[in-house]
Amino acid sequence: MVNAYIEAQGGGQGLFPTGIESVSIVRSFQQMMPMRRIYRPSLCLVLAGAKQILFGDAMLDYRAMEYLVVSIELPGTGRIIEAGPDRPFVGVTIDLDVAMLRDVLAQLDPLPRPASGSGPCVFVGQVDVALADCVQRLIRISQTPGAIPVLYPSVMREICYLLLSGPHGGELCNLTLPESSSERIARAIRILREDFAKTVRIETLAEAARMSQSSFHQHFKSLTAMTPLQFQKQLRLLEARRLMVADAASVAQAAYQVGYESPSQFSREYSRTFGVAPKRDAMNQARLYATYASRKMPAA
């Protein structure tokens, strides 16, 4: 079903949008260099090949018929580690609706037991027959625009149910339960996402999370593998990269727009993070985007 969809869109490799905004497909005939970006709450399935992702110190591999769930917004580095002309990598990414997860959770009886311990809110699981069937139906629905608003919500609710009632339901439950530490940290992350170019006080973030400053700092670092200031820096640098690639902003323009007062400081921090100077990295990313991720969804 997925490969047939790709061929119907012209074949080849790259990012294949679907008629559903929250669903996309990737196919690659070669291994890909590490790519750093912000991962939103999402379900990432590998249908063929393998991928590796790094969140802080946590390295996760997931292969054919396995999935990765990211339950909180996190900066991460992902790369395709198994792909070839005869056996390409094929993956599907589905954005998760946290409000829908909460609604489904409220109807479960018994509720999944929240996971104990701490660490980044990510986990790997097996794609079973029921989940694979949901993905196929989403791809089929995406090809009929009139069916999307009618059928898409019910399939997504089924996916939420399968995840919450499955073996990793307790880990996902940590985000969806009201006033859990994960849900509170997610509130602070939303503030950082909205105001990343501004100076944000830790007191403001802790207050939004309804935690003391020390507790907030501890929980934030446990869940994201970085401090709030490090997280904000990642947001700034990734947005600066986007501005230079998508909007052709200069290094200085990008630096000022994301909140840096000094382009030289911006260049130093950018180079330390991405391993290459901003201008050269923007040129490399622009070439990659042009050859890999510039495909548009054809008009219905």
Coordinates of C-alpha atoms in Angstrom, one line a residue:
M1 CA 0.0 0.0 0.0
V2 CA 2.7 2.6 1.0
N3 CA 5.1 1.8 -1.8
A4 CA 2.1 1.9 -4.3
Y5 CA 1.3 5.3 -2.9
I6 CA 4.9 6.5 -3.4
E7 CA 4.9 5.2 -7.0
A8 CA 1.6 6.9 -7.7
Q9 CA 3.2 10.2 -6.6
G10 CA 6.1 9.8 -9.1
G11 CA 8.3 7.4 -7.3
G12 CA 11.9 8.1 -6.4
Q13 CA 13.0 9.0 -2.9
G14 CA 12.4 11.8 -0.4
L15 CA 9.5 13.2 1.7
F16 CA 6.1 12.3 0.3
P17 CA 3.3 14.5 1.8
T18 CA -0.2 12.9 1.9
G19 CA -3.6 14.4 1.8
I20 CA -3.6 14.3 5.6
E21 CA -1.5 17.1 7.0
S22 CA -0.3 15.1 10.0
V23 CA 0.8 12.1 8.0
S24 CA 3.9 11.9 5.8
I25 CA 6.0 9.2 4.2
V26 CA 9.8 9.0 3.6
R27 CA 11.6 6.7 1.2
S28 CA 15.4 6.7 0.8
F29 CA 17.7 4.6 -1.3
Q30 CA 20.8 5.4 0.8
Q31 CA 21.8 6.0 4.4
M32 CA 21.4 9.6 5.5
M33 CA 23.7 11.8 7.5
P34 CA 22.4 12.8 11.0
M35 CA 19.8 15.4 10.9
R36 CA 18.9 17.5 14.0
R37 CA 15.4 18.9 14.5
I38 CA 12.6 19.3 16.9
Y39 CA 10.5 16.2 17.2
R40 CA 6.8 16.8 18.0
P41 CA 4.6 14.2 19.7
S42 CA 4.5 11.6 17.0
L43 CA 4.4 8.0 16.0
C44 CA 7.2 7.1 13.6
L45 CA 7.0 3.7 12.0
V46 CA 9.6 1.9 10.0
L47 CA 8.2 -0.4 7.3
A48 CA 11.6 -1.2 5.7
G49 CA 15.2 -0.5 6.6
A50 CA 16.3 1.0 9.9
K51 CA 16.7 4.4 11.7
Q52 CA 18.7 5.6 14.7
I53 CA 17.8 8.5 16.9
L54 CA 19.6 10.3 19.7
F55 CA 17.8 12.3 22.4
G56 CA 20.4 13.6 24.9
D57 CA 22.3 10.5 25.9
A58 CA 19.5 8.1 24.9
M59 CA 20.3 6.3 21.6
L60 CA 17.5 4.3 20.1
D61 CA 17.4 2.1 17.0
Y62 CA 14.2 1.0 15.4
R63 CA 13.9 -1.3 12.4
A64 CA 11.3 -2.8 10.0
M65 CA 7.9 -3.2 11.6
E66 CA 9.0 -1.3 14.7
Y67 CA 7.9 2.2 15.8
L68 CA 9.2 5.1 17.8
V69 CA 6.8 7.2 19.9
V70 CA 7.9 10.7 21.0
S71 CA 5.4 11.9 23.6
I72 CA 6.9 15.4 24.3
E73 CA 8.6 18.0 22.1
L74 CA 12.3 17.2 22.0
P75 CA 15.3 18.2 20.0
G76 CA 16.8 15.1 18.6
T77 CA 19.2 13.8 16.0
G78 CA 18.0 11.1 13.6
R79 CA 19.6 9.2 10.7
I80 CA 18.7 6.4 8.4
I81 CA 21.2 3.5 9.0
E82 CA 19.9 0.8 6.7
A83 CA 18.9 1.6 3.1
G84 CA 19.9 0.7 -0.4
P85 CA 18.8 0.8 -4.1
D86 CA 17.3 -2.7 -3.8
R87 CA 16.0 -2.4 -0.2
P88 CA 15.1 1.3 0.4
F89 CA 14.2 2.7 3.7
V90 CA 10.4 3.4 4.0
G91 CA 8.9 5.1 7.0
V92 CA 5.6 6.8 8.0
T93 CA 5.3 9.6 10.5
I94 CA 2.0 10.4 12.2
D95 CA 1.6 13.5 14.5
L96 CA -0.1 12.6 17.7
D97 CA -3.0 14.7 19.0
V98 CA -2.5 15.0 22.7
A99 CA -6.1 16.2 23.3
M100 CA -7.4 13.0 21.5
L101 CA -5.0 10.9 23.6
R102 CA -6.5 12.3 26.8
D103 CA -10.0 11.8 25.6
V104 CA -9.3 8.2 24.8
L105 CA -7.5 7.6 28.0
A106 CA -10.5 9.0 30.0
Q107 CA -12.6 6.1 28.5
L108 CA -10.2 3.3 29.3
D109 CA -11.0 0.9 32.1
P110 CA -8.7 0.0 33.7
L111 CA -6.4 2.8 33.1
P112 CA -2.8 2.0 32.2
R113 CA -0.4 2.3 35.1
P114 CA 1.8 5.3 34.7
A115 CA 5.4 4.3 34.1
S116 CA 7.8 4.8 37.0
G117 CA 11.3 6.2 36.7
S118 CA 12.5 9.2 34.6
G119 CA 14.1 9.9 31.3
P120 CA 13.2 11.2 27.9
C121 CA 9.6 10.5 26.9
V122 CA 10.4 8.2 24.0
F123 CA 10.1 4.4 23.5
V124 CA 10.2 1.8 20.7
G125 CA 7.6 -0.9 20.2
Q126 CA 6.5 -3.5 17.7
V127 CA 4.1 -2.8 14.8
D128 CA 1.4 -5.4 15.2
V129 CA -1.3 -6.3 12.7
A130 CA -3.9 -3.9 14.1
L131 CA -1.6 -0.9 14.0
A132 CA -0.4 -1.8 10.5
D133 CA -4.0 -2.0 9.4
C134 CA -4.6 1.5 10.8
V135 CA -1.7 2.9 8.9
Q136 CA -2.8 1.4 5.6
R137 CA -6.3 2.8 6.1
L138 CA -4.8 6.3 6.7
I139 CA -2.9 6.1 3.5
R140 CA -6.0 5.0 1.6
I141 CA -8.1 7.7 3.2
S142 CA -5.5 10.4 2.3
Q143 CA -6.2 9.7 -1.4
T144 CA -9.8 10.7 -1.1
P145 CA -10.0 14.3 0.2
G146 CA -13.7 14.1 0.9
A147 CA -13.2 11.1 3.2
I148 CA -10.5 12.7 5.4
P149 CA -12.7 14.8 7.7
V150 CA -15.2 11.9 8.1
L151 CA -12.9 8.9 8.6
Y152 CA -9.5 10.3 9.7
P153 CA -10.6 11.1 13.3
S154 CA -11.9 7.5 13.9
V155 CA -8.7 5.9 12.7
M156 CA -6.6 8.2 14.8
R157 CA -8.7 7.4 17.9
E158 CA -8.1 3.7 17.1
I159 CA -4.3 4.4 17.0
C160 CA -4.5 6.2 20.3
Y161 CA -6.4 3.3 21.8
L162 CA -3.8 0.8 20.5
L163 CA -0.9 2.8 21.9
L164 CA -2.5 3.5 25.3
S165 CA -3.8 -0.1 25.8
G166 CA -0.5 -1.7 24.5
P167 CA 2.6 -2.7 26.4
H168 CA 3.9 0.9 26.5
G169 CA 0.6 2.5 27.5
G170 CA 2.0 3.5 30.9
E171 CA 4.8 5.5 29.3
L172 CA 2.4 7.4 27.1
C173 CA 0.1 7.8 30.0
N174 CA 2.6 10.0 31.8
L175 CA 2.0 12.8 29.2
T176 CA -1.8 12.5 29.0
L177 CA -2.7 12.4 32.7
P178 CA -3.6 15.8 34.0
E179 CA -1.0 17.3 36.3
S180 CA 1.6 14.6 35.7
S181 CA 5.2 15.8 35.8
S182 CA 5.5 15.2 32.0
E183 CA 2.3 17.2 31.3
R184 CA 3.5 20.1 33.5
I185 CA 6.9 20.1 31.7
A186 CA 5.1 20.1 28.4
R187 CA 3.4 23.4 29.4
A188 CA 6.8 25.0 30.0
I189 CA 8.1 23.7 26.6
R190 CA 5.1 25.3 24.9
I191 CA 6.2 28.7 26.4
L192 CA 9.7 28.1 25.3
R193 CA 8.5 27.3 21.8
E194 CA 6.4 30.4 21.6
D195 CA 8.9 32.8 23.1
F196 CA 12.3 31.2 22.2
A197 CA 13.6 34.6 20.8
K198 CA 12.9 36.3 24.2
T199 CA 14.8 36.0 27.5
V200 CA 12.6 33.6 29.5
R201 CA 13.0 33.5 33.3
I202 CA 13.2 30.1 34.9
E203 CA 10.8 31.4 37.6
T204 CA 8.2 31.9 34.8
L205 CA 8.6 28.4 33.5
A206 CA 8.5 26.8 36.9
E207 CA 5.3 28.8 37.7
A208 CA 3.7 27.5 34.5
A209 CA 4.6 24.0 35.5
R210 CA 3.4 24.5 39.0
M211 CA 6.7 23.3 40.5
S212 CA 9.4 24.8 42.6
Q213 CA 12.4 26.0 40.6
S214 CA 14.6 23.1 41.8
S215 CA 11.9 20.5 41.1
F216 CA 11.2 22.0 37.7
H217 CA 14.9 22.0 36.8
Q218 CA 15.3 18.4 37.8
H219 CA 12.2 17.2 36.0
F220 CA 12.9 19.2 32.9
K221 CA 16.4 17.8 32.5
S222 CA 15.3 14.3 33.2
L223 CA 12.6 14.4 30.5
T224 CA 14.6 16.4 27.8
A225 CA 18.2 15.5 28.7
M226 CA 19.1 19.2 28.8
T227 CA 18.5 22.3 30.8
P228 CA 15.8 24.9 29.9
L229 CA 18.4 27.3 28.6
Q230 CA 20.1 24.5 26.5
F231 CA 16.6 23.6 25.1
Q232 CA 16.0 27.3 24.2
K233 CA 19.4 27.5 22.5
Q234 CA 18.5 24.4 20.4
L235 CA 15.2 26.1 19.4
R236 CA 17.0 29.3 18.4
L237 CA 19.6 27.5 16.3
L238 CA 17.1 25.2 14.5
E239 CA 14.9 28.2 13.7
A240 CA 17.9 30.1 12.5
R241 CA 18.8 27.2 10.2
R242 CA 15.3 27.2 8.8
L243 CA 15.4 31.0 8.2
M244 CA 18.7 30.7 6.3
V245 CA 17.5 27.7 4.2
A246 CA 13.9 28.6 3.5
D247 CA 14.0 32.4 3.6
A248 CA 17.6 32.9 2.4
A249 CA 18.3 35.0 5.5
S250 CA 21.9 36.1 6.0
V251 CA 23.8 34.8 9.1
A252 CA 23.4 38.2 10.8
Q253 CA 19.7 38.4 10.0
A254 CA 19.0 34.9 11.3
A255 CA 21.0 35.6 14.4
Y256 CA 19.0 38.7 15.3
Q257 CA 15.6 37.2 14.5
V258 CA 16.1 34.3 16.9
G259 CA 17.3 36.4 19.8
Y260 CA 21.0 36.7 19.5
E261 CA 22.6 40.1 20.1
S262 CA 25.9 39.1 18.6
P263 CA 26.3 37.3 15.2
S264 CA 29.8 36.2 16.2
Q265 CA 28.4 34.4 19.4
F266 CA 25.7 32.9 17.2
S267 CA 28.2 31.6 14.7
R268 CA 30.3 30.0 17.5
E269 CA 27.3 28.3 19.1
Y270 CA 26.0 27.2 15.7
S271 CA 29.3 25.7 14.7
R272 CA 29.6 23.8 18.0
T273 CA 26.1 22.4 17.7
F274 CA 26.0 21.5 14.0
G275 CA 29.8 20.9 13.4
V276 CA 30.0 23.4 10.6
A277 CA 29.8 27.2 10.1
P278 CA 26.3 28.6 9.6
K279 CA 26.7 29.8 6.0
R280 CA 28.2 26.5 4.8
D281 CA 25.6 24.5 6.7
A282 CA 22.8 26.5 5.2
M283 CA 24.1 25.8 1.7
N284 CA 24.4 22.1 2.5
Q285 CA 20.9 22.0 3.9
A286 CA 19.5 23.9 0.9
R287 CA 20.9 21.3 -1.5
L288 CA 19.5 18.4 0.7
Y289 CA 16.1 20.1 0.8
A290 CA 16.1 20.6 -3.0
T291 CA 16.8 17.0 -3.7
Y292 CA 15.1 15.2 -0.8
A293 CA 12.3 17.2 0.9
S294 CA 10.9 19.6 -1.7
R295 CA 8.1 17.5 -3.1
K296 CA 4.6 19.1 -2.7
M297 CA 1.3 17.3 -2.3
P298 CA -0.4 17.3 -5.7
A299 CA -3.6 19.2 -6.0
A300 CA -6.7 17.0 -5.7

